[in-house]
Amino acid sequence: MLQIYNTLTRQKEYFRPLHEGHVGMYVCGPTVYGDAHLGHARPAITFDVLFRYLQELGYKVRYVRNITDVGHLEHDADEGEDKIAKKARLEQLEPMEVVQYYTNRYHRDMEALNVLSPSIEPHASGHIIEQINFVQKILDKGYAYVANGSVYMDVEKYAKDFPYGKLSGRNLEQIVTETRELDGQAEKKHSYDFALWKKAAPEHIMHWPSPWSEGFPGWHMECSTMGTKYLGEEFDIHGGGMDLMFPHHEAEIAQSCAALGHDSVRYWMHNNMITIAGKKMGKSYHNFITLEQFFKGEHELLTKPFGPMTIRFFILMAHYRSTVDFSSAALEAAEKGFARLQEAYARLLKLTPAAATSVEIKGLREQCAEAMDDDLNTPIVLQHLFDSAKAINTVADSKGTISAADLDELKAVWKTYAIDVLGLRLEGAAGSSLEADGQEAYKKAIDLLLQMRLEAKQNKDWATSDKIRNELTALGFTIKDTKDGFEWSL
């Protein structure tokens, strides 16, 4: 039975959905004012694997992943210039032009990474009325106040009735110490009060009418509103990066409890960070590498281009709650590991059954399920698949046998866990780790060359045979002669 680490309780818990057979899951999506980078890829892949595995377990999943296109401010959730509005002003575009452009590019990158589309992808700007209504509920309950056209959460008053800081482990004393002094704080009762609605300055591009002012919702409000709109006042799972735990997710809990009288989420899940030299990768640190730069190899820290499946494999090699430190060398190692997995799968599909099985393959399905049930332990799943690859290679090299029933089961387990759950594209042909346009033509060209080499060998034309092999080897190909002909990989 699936166990997941609940950030709220700080322990692994058996997953029990609110409604039998159905799961509601909300994950914080991107702020679309720039290209997606490796740090964006990790939560997308992490919760894609959870989405896939829940479906594999037989659940019907409603997966909501939002698009933040308003209310995400430059310096803080309450102060500064909206990032999308700033981009629009600098580039003399409509804000929604910026949103659409980067949303399209985000979708392109997610498709390349084989991240499934969510069930619903709501935009913050499409739910302004709902957010205004949610703010009004909090005001009506007495946990917010209006100041100069803006609405703020009264954190001190809220904390008298609800445990503020329970997700991140902070208390009000710590929050006071850590809160930065920002312009415009004078209208708040306390520095740690956060905006539910902000009055727009005259130069602010994105704003809407409300009972309090012409303005826009605070950053935290969109997720409370859209989560409960599409999943109900209480739902199963809320996910996102660990950097969102405070203040964003903590504020979400406060907003939901204030408006509804209870928290909306049963299981909070957070993936850890991608780091560079030990420092979080992110736009605010100016140390990020976009996914497009990875795919093209166009960054000073990259030694070469890396395909989308190499990126996905690299992320899956670590448990989602562990930190992953980026380096080009680590990606090269991941590329080699993925190529080995590809080659094993290609060989698996070519195996022919025998009367009996002499290799050890028993229990693979149970081992993979046990690893996934242990808080999505994807590196252990990969290790089990690599262990079974030894048996595949033994049979492929005619040093062992496998029965028809065991072969069918082995193929089914690889498809379930490598392809359906982990989301890796294993195309079943040696050399298919090359991810570019014309891939199929490229493979056919290599096959043609090796077929010419095979014919040269049969004609005892050793010079031609050796030349083809040596030239391909020099280019980085591995050529293996088999009883049926040849195999190759890059």
Short mmCIF file of C-alpha atoms in Angstrom, two decimals, residues 42 231 436:
data_model
loop_
_atom_site.label_atom_id
_atom_site.label_comp_id
_atom_site.label_asym_id
_atom_site.label_seq_id
_atom_site.Cartn_x
_atom_site.Cartn_y
_atom_site.Cartn_z
CA ARG A 42 11.86 18.68 -10.98
CA LEU A 231 -11.26 19.84 -5.86
CA ALA A 436 16.39 14.89 -32.36
#
